[in-house]
Short mmCIF file of C-alpha atoms and ligand atoms in Angstrom, two decimals:
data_model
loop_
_atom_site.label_atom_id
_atom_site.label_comp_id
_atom_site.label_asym_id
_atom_site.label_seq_id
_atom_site.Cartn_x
_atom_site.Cartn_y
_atom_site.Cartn_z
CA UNK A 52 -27.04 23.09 -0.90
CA UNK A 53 -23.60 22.63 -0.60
CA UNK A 54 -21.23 19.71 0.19
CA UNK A 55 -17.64 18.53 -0.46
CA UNK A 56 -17.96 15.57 -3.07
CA UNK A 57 -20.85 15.31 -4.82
CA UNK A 58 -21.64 12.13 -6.07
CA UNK A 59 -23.64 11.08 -9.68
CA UNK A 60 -24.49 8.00 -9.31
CA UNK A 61 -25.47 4.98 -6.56
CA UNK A 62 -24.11 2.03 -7.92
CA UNK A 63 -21.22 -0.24 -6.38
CA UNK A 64 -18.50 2.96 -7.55
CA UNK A 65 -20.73 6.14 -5.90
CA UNK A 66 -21.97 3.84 -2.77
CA UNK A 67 -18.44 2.64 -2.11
CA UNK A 68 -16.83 6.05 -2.65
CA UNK A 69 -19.68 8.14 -0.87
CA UNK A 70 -18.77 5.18 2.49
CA UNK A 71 -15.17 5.42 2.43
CA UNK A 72 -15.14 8.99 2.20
CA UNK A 73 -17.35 9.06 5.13
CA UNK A 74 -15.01 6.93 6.66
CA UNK A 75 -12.86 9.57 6.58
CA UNK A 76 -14.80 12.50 7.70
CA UNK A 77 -15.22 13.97 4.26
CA UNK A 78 -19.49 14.81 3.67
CA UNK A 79 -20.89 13.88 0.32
CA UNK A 80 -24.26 13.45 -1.55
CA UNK A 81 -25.14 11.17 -3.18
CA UNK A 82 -27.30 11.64 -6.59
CA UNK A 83 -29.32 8.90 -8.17
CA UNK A 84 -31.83 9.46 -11.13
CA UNK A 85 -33.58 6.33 -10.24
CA UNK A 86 -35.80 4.71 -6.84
CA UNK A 87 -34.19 2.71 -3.84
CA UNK A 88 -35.91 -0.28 -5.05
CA UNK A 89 -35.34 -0.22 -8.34
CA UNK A 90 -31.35 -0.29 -8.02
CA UNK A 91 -31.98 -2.68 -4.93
CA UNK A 92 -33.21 -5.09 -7.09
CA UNK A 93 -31.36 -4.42 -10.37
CA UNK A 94 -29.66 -8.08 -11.21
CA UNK A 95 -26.03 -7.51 -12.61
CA UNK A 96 -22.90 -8.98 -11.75
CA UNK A 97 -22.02 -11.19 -9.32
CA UNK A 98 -17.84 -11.61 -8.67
CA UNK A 99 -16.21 -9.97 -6.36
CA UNK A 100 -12.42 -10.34 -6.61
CA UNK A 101 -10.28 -10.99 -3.32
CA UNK A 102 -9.12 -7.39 -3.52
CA UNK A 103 -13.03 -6.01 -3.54
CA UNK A 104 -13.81 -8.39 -1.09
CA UNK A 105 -11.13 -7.59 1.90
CA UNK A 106 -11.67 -3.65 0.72
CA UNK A 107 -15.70 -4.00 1.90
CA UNK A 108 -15.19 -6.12 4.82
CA UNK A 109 -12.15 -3.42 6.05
CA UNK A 110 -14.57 -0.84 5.34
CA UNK A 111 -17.34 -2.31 7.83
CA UNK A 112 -19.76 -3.20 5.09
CA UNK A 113 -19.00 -7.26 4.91
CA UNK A 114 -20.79 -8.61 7.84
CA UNK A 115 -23.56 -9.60 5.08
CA UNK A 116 -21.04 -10.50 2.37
CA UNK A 117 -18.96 -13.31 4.83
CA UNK A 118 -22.09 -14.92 5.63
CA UNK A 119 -24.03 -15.13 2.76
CA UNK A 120 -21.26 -14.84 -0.03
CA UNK A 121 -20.07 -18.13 -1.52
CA UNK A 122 -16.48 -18.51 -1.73
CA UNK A 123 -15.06 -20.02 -5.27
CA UNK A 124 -11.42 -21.89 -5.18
CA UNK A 125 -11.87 -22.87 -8.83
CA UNK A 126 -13.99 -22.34 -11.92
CA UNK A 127 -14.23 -25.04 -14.69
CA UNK A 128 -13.77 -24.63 -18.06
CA UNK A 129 -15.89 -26.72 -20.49
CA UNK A 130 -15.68 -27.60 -23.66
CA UNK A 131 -15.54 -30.57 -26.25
CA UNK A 132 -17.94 -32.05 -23.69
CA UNK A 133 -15.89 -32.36 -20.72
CA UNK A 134 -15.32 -30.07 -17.76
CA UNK A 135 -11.81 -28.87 -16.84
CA UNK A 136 -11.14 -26.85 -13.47
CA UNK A 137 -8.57 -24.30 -12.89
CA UNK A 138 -7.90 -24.35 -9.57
CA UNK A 139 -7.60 -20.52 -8.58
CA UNK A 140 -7.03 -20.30 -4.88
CA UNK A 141 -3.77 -23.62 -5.66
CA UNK A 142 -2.14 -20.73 -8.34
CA UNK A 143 -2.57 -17.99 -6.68
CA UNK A 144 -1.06 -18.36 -2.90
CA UNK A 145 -4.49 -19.00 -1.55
CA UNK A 146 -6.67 -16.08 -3.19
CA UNK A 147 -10.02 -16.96 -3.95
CA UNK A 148 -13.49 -15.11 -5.43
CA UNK A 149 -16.57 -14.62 -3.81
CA UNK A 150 -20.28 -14.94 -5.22
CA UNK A 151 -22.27 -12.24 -4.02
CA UNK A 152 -24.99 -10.73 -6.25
CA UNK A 153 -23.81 -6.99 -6.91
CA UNK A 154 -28.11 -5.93 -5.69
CA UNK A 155 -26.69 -7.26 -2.34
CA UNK A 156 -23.42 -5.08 -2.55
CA UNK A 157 -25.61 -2.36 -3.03
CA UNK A 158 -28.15 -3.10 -0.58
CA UNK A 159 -25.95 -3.48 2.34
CA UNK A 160 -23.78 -0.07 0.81
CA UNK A 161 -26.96 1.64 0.70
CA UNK A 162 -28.28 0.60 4.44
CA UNK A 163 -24.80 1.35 5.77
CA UNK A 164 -24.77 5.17 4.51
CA UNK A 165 -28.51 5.96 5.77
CA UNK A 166 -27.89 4.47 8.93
CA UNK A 167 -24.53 6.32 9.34
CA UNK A 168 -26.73 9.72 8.16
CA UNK A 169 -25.55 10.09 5.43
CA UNK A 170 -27.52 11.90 2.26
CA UNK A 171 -28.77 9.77 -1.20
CA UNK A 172 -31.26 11.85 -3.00
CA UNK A 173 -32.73 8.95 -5.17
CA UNK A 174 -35.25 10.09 -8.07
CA UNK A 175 -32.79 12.77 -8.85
CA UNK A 176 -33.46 13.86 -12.25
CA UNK A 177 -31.77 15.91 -14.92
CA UNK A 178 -28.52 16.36 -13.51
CA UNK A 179 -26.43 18.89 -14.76
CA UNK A 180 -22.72 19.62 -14.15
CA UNK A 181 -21.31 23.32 -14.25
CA UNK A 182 -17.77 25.26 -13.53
CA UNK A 183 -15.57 22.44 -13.86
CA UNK A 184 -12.78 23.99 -14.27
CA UNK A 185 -13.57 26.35 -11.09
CA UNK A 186 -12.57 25.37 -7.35
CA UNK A 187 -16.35 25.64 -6.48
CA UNK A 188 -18.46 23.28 -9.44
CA UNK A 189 -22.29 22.79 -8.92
CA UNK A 190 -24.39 19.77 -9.56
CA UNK A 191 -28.17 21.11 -10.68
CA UNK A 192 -30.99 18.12 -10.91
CA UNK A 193 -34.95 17.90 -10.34
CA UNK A 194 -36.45 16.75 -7.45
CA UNK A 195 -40.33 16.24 -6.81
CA UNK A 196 -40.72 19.08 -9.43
CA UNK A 197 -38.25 21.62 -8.13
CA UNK A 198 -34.87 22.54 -9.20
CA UNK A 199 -31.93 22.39 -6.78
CA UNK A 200 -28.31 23.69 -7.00
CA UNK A 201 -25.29 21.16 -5.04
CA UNK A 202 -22.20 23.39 -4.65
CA UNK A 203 -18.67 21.64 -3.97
CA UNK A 204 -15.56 21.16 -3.92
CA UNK A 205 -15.05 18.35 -6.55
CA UNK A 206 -17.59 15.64 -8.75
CA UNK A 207 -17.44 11.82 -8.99
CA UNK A 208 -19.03 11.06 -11.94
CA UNK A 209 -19.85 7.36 -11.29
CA UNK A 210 -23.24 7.21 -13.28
CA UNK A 211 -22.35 4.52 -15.23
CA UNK A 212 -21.85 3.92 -18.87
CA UNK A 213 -25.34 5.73 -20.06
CA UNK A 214 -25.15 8.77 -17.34
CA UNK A 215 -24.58 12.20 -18.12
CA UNK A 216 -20.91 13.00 -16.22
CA UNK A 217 -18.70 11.71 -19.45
CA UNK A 218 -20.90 13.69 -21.88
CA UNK A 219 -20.05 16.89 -19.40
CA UNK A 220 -16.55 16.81 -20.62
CA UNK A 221 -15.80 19.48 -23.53
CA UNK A 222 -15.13 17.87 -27.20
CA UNK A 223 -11.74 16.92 -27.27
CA UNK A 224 -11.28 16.77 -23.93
CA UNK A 225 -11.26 12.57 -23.53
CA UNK A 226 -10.24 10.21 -25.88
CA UNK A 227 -12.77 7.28 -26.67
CA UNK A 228 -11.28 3.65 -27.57
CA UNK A 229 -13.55 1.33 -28.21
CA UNK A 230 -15.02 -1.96 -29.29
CA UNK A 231 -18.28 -3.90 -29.94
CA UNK A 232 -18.59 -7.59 -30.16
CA UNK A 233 -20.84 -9.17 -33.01
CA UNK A 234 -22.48 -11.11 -29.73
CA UNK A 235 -24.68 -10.20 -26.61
CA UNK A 236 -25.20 -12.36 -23.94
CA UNK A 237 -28.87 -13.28 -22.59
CA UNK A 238 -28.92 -13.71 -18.79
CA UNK A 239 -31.64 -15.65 -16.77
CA UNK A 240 -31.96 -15.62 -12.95
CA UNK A 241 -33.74 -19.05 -12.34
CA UNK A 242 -35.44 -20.47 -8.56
CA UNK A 243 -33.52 -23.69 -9.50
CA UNK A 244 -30.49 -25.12 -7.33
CA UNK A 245 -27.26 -24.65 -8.77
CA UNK A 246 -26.18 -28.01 -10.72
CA UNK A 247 -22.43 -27.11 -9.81
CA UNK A 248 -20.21 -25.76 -6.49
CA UNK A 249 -18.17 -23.89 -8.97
CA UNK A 250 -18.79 -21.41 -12.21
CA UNK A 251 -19.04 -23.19 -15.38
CA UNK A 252 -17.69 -21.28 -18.74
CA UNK A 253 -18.24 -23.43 -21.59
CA UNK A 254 -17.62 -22.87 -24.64
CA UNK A 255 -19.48 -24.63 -27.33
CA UNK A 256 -20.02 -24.86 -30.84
CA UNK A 257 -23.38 -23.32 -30.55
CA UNK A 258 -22.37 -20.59 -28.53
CA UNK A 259 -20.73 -19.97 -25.46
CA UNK A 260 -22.57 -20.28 -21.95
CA UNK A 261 -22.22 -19.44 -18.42
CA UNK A 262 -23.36 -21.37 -15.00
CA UNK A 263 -23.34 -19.10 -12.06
CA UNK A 264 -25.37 -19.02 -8.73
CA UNK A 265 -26.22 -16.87 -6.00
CA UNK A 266 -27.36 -19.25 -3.40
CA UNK A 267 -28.18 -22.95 -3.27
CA UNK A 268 -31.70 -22.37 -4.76
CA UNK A 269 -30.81 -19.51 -7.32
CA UNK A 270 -29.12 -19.95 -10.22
CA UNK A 271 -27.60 -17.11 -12.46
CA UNK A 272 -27.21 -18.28 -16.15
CA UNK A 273 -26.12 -16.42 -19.20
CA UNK A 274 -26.21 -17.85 -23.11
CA UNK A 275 -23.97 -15.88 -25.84
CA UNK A 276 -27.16 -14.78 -28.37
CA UNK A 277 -27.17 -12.12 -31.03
CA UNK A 278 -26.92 -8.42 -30.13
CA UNK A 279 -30.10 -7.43 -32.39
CA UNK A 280 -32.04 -10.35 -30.94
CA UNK A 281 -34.78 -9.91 -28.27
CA UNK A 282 -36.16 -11.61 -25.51
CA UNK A 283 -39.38 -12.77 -27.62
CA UNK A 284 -37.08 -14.41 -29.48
CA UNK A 285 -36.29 -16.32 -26.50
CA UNK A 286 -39.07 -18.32 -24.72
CA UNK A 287 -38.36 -20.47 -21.91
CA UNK A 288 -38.25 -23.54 -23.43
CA UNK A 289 -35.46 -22.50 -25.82
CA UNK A 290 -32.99 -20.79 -23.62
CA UNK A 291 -33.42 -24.33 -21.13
CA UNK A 292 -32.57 -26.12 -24.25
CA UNK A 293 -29.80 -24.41 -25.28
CA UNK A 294 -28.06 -23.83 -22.10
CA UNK A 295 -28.48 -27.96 -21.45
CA UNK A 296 -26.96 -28.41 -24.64
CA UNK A 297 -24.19 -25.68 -24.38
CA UNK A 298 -23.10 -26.86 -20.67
CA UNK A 299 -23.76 -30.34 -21.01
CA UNK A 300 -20.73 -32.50 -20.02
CA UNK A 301 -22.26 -36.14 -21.02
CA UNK A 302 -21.70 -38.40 -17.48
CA UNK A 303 -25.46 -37.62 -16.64
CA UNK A 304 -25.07 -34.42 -16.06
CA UNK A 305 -27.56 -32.50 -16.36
CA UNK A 306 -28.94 -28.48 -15.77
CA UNK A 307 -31.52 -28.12 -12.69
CA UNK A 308 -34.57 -26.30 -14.44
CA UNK A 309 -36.60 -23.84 -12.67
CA UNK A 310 -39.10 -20.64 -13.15
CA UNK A 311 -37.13 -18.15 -14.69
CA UNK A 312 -37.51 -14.65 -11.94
CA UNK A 313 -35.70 -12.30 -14.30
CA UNK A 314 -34.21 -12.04 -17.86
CA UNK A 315 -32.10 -9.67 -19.71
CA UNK A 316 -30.08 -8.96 -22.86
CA UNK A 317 -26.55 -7.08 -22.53
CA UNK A 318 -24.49 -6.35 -25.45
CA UNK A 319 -20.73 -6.76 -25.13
CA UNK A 320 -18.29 -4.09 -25.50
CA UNK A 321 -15.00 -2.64 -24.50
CA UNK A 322 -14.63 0.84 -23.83
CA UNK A 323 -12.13 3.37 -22.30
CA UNK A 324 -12.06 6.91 -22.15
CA UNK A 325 -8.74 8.80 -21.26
CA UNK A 326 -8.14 10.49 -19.14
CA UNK A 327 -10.85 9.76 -16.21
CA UNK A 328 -10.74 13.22 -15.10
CA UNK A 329 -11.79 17.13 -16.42
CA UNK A 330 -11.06 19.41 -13.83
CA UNK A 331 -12.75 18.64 -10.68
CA UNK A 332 -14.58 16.12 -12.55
CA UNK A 333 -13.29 12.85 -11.70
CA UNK A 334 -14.81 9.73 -13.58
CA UNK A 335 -15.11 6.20 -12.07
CA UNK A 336 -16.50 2.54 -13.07
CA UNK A 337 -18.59 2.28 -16.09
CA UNK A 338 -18.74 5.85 -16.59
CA UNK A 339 -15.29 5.50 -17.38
CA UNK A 340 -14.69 2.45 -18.82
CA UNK A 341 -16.57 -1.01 -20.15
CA UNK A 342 -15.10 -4.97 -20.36
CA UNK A 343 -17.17 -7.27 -21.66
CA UNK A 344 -18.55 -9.39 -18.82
CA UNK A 345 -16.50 -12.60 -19.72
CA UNK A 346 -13.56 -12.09 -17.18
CA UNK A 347 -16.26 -10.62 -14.37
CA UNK A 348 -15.07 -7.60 -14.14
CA UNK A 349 -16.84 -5.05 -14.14
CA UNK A 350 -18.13 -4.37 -10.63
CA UNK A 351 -14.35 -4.74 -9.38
CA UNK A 352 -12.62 -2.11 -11.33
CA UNK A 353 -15.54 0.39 -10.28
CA UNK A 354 -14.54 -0.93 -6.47
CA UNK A 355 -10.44 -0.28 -6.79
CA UNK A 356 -11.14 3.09 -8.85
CA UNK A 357 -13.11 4.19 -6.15
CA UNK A 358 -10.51 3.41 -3.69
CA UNK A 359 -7.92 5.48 -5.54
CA UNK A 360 -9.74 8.38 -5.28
CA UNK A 361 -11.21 7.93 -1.99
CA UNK A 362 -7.15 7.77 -1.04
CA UNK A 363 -6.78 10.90 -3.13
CA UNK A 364 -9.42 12.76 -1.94
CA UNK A 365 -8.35 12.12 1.62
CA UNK A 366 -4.81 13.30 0.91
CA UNK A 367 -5.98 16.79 -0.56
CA UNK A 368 -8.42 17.51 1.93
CA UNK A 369 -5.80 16.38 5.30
CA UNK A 370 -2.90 18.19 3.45
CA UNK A 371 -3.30 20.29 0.45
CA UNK A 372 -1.48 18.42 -1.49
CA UNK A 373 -2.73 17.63 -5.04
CA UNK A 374 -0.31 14.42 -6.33
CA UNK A 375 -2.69 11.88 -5.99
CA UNK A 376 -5.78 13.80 -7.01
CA UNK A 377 -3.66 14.55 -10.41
CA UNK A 378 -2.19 11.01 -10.67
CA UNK A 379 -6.05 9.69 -10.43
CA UNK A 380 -6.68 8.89 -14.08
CA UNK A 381 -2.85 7.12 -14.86
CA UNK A 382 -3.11 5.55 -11.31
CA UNK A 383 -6.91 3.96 -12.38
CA UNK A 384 -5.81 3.46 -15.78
CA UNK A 385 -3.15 1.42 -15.61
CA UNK A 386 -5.65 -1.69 -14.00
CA UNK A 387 -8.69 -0.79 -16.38
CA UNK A 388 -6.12 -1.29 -18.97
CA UNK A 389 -4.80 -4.82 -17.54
CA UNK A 390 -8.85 -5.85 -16.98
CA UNK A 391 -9.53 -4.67 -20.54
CA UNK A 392 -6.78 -6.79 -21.67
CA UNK A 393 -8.17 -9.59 -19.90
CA UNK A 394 -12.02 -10.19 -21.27
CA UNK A 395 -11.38 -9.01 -24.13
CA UNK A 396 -8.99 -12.47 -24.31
CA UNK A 397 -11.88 -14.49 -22.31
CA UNK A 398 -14.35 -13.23 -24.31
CA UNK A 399 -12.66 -14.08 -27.74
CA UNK A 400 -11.36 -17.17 -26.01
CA UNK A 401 -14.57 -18.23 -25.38
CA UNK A 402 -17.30 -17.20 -27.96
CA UNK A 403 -18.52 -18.59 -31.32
CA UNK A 404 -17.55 -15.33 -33.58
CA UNK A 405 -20.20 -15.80 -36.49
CA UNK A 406 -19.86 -17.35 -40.05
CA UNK A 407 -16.44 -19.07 -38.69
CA UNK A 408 -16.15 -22.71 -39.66
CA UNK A 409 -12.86 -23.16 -39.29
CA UNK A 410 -9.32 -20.96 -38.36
CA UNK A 411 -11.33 -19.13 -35.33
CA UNK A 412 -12.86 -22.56 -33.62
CA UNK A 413 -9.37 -24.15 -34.21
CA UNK A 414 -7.21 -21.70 -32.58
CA UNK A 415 -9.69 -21.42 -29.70
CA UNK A 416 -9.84 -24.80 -28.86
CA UNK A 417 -6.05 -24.89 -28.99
CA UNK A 418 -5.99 -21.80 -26.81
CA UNK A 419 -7.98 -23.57 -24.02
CA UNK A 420 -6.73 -27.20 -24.34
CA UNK A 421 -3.38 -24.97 -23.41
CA UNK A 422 -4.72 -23.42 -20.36
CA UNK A 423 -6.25 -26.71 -19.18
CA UNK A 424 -2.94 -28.26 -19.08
CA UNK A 425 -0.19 -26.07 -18.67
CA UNK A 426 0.24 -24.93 -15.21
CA UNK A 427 1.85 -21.42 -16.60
CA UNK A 428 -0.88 -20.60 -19.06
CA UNK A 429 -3.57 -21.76 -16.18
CA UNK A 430 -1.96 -19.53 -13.85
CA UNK A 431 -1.71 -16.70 -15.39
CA UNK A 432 -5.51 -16.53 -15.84
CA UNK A 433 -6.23 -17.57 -12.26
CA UNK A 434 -3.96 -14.46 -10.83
CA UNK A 435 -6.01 -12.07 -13.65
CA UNK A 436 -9.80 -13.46 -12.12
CA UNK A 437 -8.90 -12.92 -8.74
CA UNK A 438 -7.78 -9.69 -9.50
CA UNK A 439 -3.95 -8.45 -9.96
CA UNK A 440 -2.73 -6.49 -6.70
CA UNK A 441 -0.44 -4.84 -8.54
CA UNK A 442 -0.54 -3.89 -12.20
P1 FAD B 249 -23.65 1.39 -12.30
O1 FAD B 249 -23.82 0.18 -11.47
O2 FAD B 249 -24.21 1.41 -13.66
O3 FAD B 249 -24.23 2.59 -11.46
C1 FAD B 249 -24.49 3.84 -12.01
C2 FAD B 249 -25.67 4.48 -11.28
O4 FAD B 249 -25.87 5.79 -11.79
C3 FAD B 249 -26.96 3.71 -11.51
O5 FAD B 249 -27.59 3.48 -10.27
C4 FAD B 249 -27.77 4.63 -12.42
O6 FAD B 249 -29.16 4.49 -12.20
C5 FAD B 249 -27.26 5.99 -11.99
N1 FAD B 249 -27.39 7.02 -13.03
C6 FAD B 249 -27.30 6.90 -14.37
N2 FAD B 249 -27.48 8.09 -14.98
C7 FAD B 249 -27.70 8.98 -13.99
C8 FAD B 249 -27.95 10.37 -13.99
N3 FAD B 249 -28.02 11.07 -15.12
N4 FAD B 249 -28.13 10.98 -12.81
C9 FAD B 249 -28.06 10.29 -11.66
N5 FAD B 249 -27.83 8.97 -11.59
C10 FAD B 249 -27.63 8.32 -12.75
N6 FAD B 249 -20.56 -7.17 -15.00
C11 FAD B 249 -20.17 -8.41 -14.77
O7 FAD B 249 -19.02 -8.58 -14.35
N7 FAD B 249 -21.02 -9.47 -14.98
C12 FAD B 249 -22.30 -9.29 -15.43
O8 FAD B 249 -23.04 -10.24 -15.60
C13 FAD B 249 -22.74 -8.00 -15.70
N8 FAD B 249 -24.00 -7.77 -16.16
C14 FAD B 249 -24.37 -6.49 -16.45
C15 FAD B 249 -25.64 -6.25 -16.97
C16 FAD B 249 -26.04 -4.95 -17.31
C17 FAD B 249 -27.41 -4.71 -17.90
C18 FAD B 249 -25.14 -3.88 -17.11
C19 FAD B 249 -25.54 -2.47 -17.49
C20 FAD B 249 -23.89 -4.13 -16.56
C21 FAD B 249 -23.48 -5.43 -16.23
N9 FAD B 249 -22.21 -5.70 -15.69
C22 FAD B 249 -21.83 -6.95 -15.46
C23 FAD B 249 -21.28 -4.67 -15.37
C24 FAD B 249 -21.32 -4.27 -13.89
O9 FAD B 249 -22.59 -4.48 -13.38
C25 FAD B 249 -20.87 -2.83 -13.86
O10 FAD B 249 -19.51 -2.79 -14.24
C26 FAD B 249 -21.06 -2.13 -12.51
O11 FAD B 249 -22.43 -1.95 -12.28
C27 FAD B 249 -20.34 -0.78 -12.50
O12 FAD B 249 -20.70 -0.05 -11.38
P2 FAD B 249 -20.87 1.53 -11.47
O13 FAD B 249 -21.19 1.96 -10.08
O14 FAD B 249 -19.72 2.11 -12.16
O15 FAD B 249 -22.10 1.77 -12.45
C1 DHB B 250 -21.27 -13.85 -13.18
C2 DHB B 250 -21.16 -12.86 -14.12
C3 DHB B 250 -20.06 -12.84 -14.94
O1 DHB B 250 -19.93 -11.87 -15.86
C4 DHB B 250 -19.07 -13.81 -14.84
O2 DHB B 250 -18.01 -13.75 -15.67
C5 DHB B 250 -19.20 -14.80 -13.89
C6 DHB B 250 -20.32 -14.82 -13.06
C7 DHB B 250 -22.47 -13.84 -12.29
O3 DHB B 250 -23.37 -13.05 -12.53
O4 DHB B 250 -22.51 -14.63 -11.33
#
């Protein structure tokens, strides 16, 4: 088998990259260790910055997205019991967020590449990379109990934070900064109609909580927990009464309660590895690089990495030339760095850190009463959620 780019990986950074290559004329394959349905209907983010948004409707995959995506002017920030918004779309010159569940991102991705031809092998298993540092690198994996061989020209290593690419790299060769956060946060998908137009962050004395949506009858909710806690811990009557306690506002507001469809624990870290390339290895999204989910993130920086090299990519192959290909990881980095910056300040901003009575929960509230009512301090996190265009 042989093919230019061969991709590890179909999440939002492989799908996108795989499509706008494609776009381009440039064949690739696209690797995935697990089923169609299983990543179809894997529940993860669900913010898609302006920048993300305008990238997959010039790209021909948003017909879907403008329909069905919600579009968010504001978020509110809650705490001490009442709700403050910061209006993004006012500070920003009119930018704004979309809602759209990152299942549906992939979905439509993944329906847009088969239609157009193009190759996923899902069920892909143990994928192994070889000859890196050779102009001809090979991509070996199982399939239905036989071994294959993928020859090509370059690897995207966008298999996420537990996948196999990052590990390929030779000790020494990346640098690993990191950090764990003594919280995890417990998300619920619930059939319940969203009990606000806008996302809710509140942060509370018992912990901090989070009202999302993804249409008017689903509701995304997440509640800062413990990171050794599990979900027994957490029947359904407790996680109702804590996120009604957490988000409540007084004024009769009140949570809409509904069957909970799907649950989840995710620990919170921040993580970076430098530089995102080895060879013709080229690393993207979470195989790269971790926020903590606070500033909603995630799914966005594996979008604009993927755009860099899809830009890069395009250049070598239509030229020879090798800039861009070899400014990749400073190009990528400088953003991941900016969006690292950022939830790791919303997440501290926002969470009960444990055993604290006192300087923490003081400076915190401080810290917010200041970006509720200064129009500089509000700002500048309005222009970080919808996403920096330059950096
Ligand atoms: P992924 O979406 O992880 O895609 C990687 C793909 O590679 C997967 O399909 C995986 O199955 C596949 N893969 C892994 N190993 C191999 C292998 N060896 N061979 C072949 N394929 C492989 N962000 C937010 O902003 N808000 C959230 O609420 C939020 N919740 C999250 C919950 C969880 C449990 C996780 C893990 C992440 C969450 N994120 C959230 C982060 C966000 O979803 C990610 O940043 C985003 O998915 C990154 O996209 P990606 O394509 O880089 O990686
Ligand atoms: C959602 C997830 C986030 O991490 C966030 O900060 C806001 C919203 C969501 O899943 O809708």
């Amino acid at each position: 088998m042989r093919t230019r780019v061969a991709i590890v990986g179909a999440g939002p950074a492989g799908l996108v990259l795989s499509h706008l290559l494609a776009l381009q004329g440039i064949d690739s394959v696209v690797l995935e260790v697990r089923s169609r349905e299983y990543v179809e209907r894997r529940v993860r983010a669900g913010v898609l910055e302006q920048g993300s948004v305008d990238l997959l409707v010039g790209a021909g995959v948003g017909e879907r997205l403008k329909r069905e995506g919600m579009v968010h002017h504001g978020i509110e920030l809650r705490f001490e019991g009442q709700g403050h918004r910061i209006p993004l779309s006012e500070l920003t010159g009119g930018r704004a967020i979309t809602v759209y569940g990152q299942q549906e991102v992939v979905k439509d991705l993944i329906r847009a590449r088969l239609e157009a031809g193009g190759q996923i092998s899902f069920e892909a298993g143990a994928v192994s990379l070889h000859d890196l540092e050779t102009p001809a690198p090979a991509v070996r994996f199982e399939q239905g109990g036989t071994t294959h061989e993928l020859r090509c020209d370059f690897v995207a290593g966008c298999d996420g934070f537990h996948g196999v690419c990052r590990d390929a790299v030779p000790a020494g060769g990346l640098t690993v900064f990191q950090k764990e956060y003594p919280f995890a946060w417990l998300g619920i998908l619930a059939a319940a109609p969203p009990a606000t137009a806008e996302i809710i962050y509140a942060y509370h004395e018992r912990g901090f909580a989070l009202h999302s949506m993804r249409s008017s009858q689903i509701s995304r909710l997440y509640l800062q927990c413990r990171p050794d806690e599990t979900l027994e811990a957490w029947p359904d009557d407790r996680i109702w009464g804590e996120l009604q306690v957490r988000l409540g506002a007084g004024g009769g507001w009140s949570l809409t309660e509904g069957p909970i469809l799907e649950r989840g624990i995710t620990t919170l870290r921040s993580f970076v590895v430098e530089p995102m390339q080895h060879g013709r290895l080229f690393l993207a999204g979470d195989a790269a690089h971790i926020v903590p989910p606070t500033g909603a993130k995630g799914m966005n920086l594996a979008i604009a990495d993927v755009r860099v090299l899809a830009e890069a990519l395009t250049r070598w192959y239509r030229t020879g030339e090798a800039d861009l290909l070899e400014a990749y990881s400073a190009t990528c980095l400088r953003r991941v760095w900016r969006a690292e910056h950022f939830s790791w300040w919303m997440t501290s901003m926002l969470h009960r850190w444990d055993g604290d009575e006192g300087i923490e929960h003081r400076l915190q509230l401080s810290q917010l009463r200041y970006v509720c009512g200064s129009k500089a301090a509000a700002m500048s996190l309005a222009e970080n959620y919808v996403g920096l265009e330059t950096v």
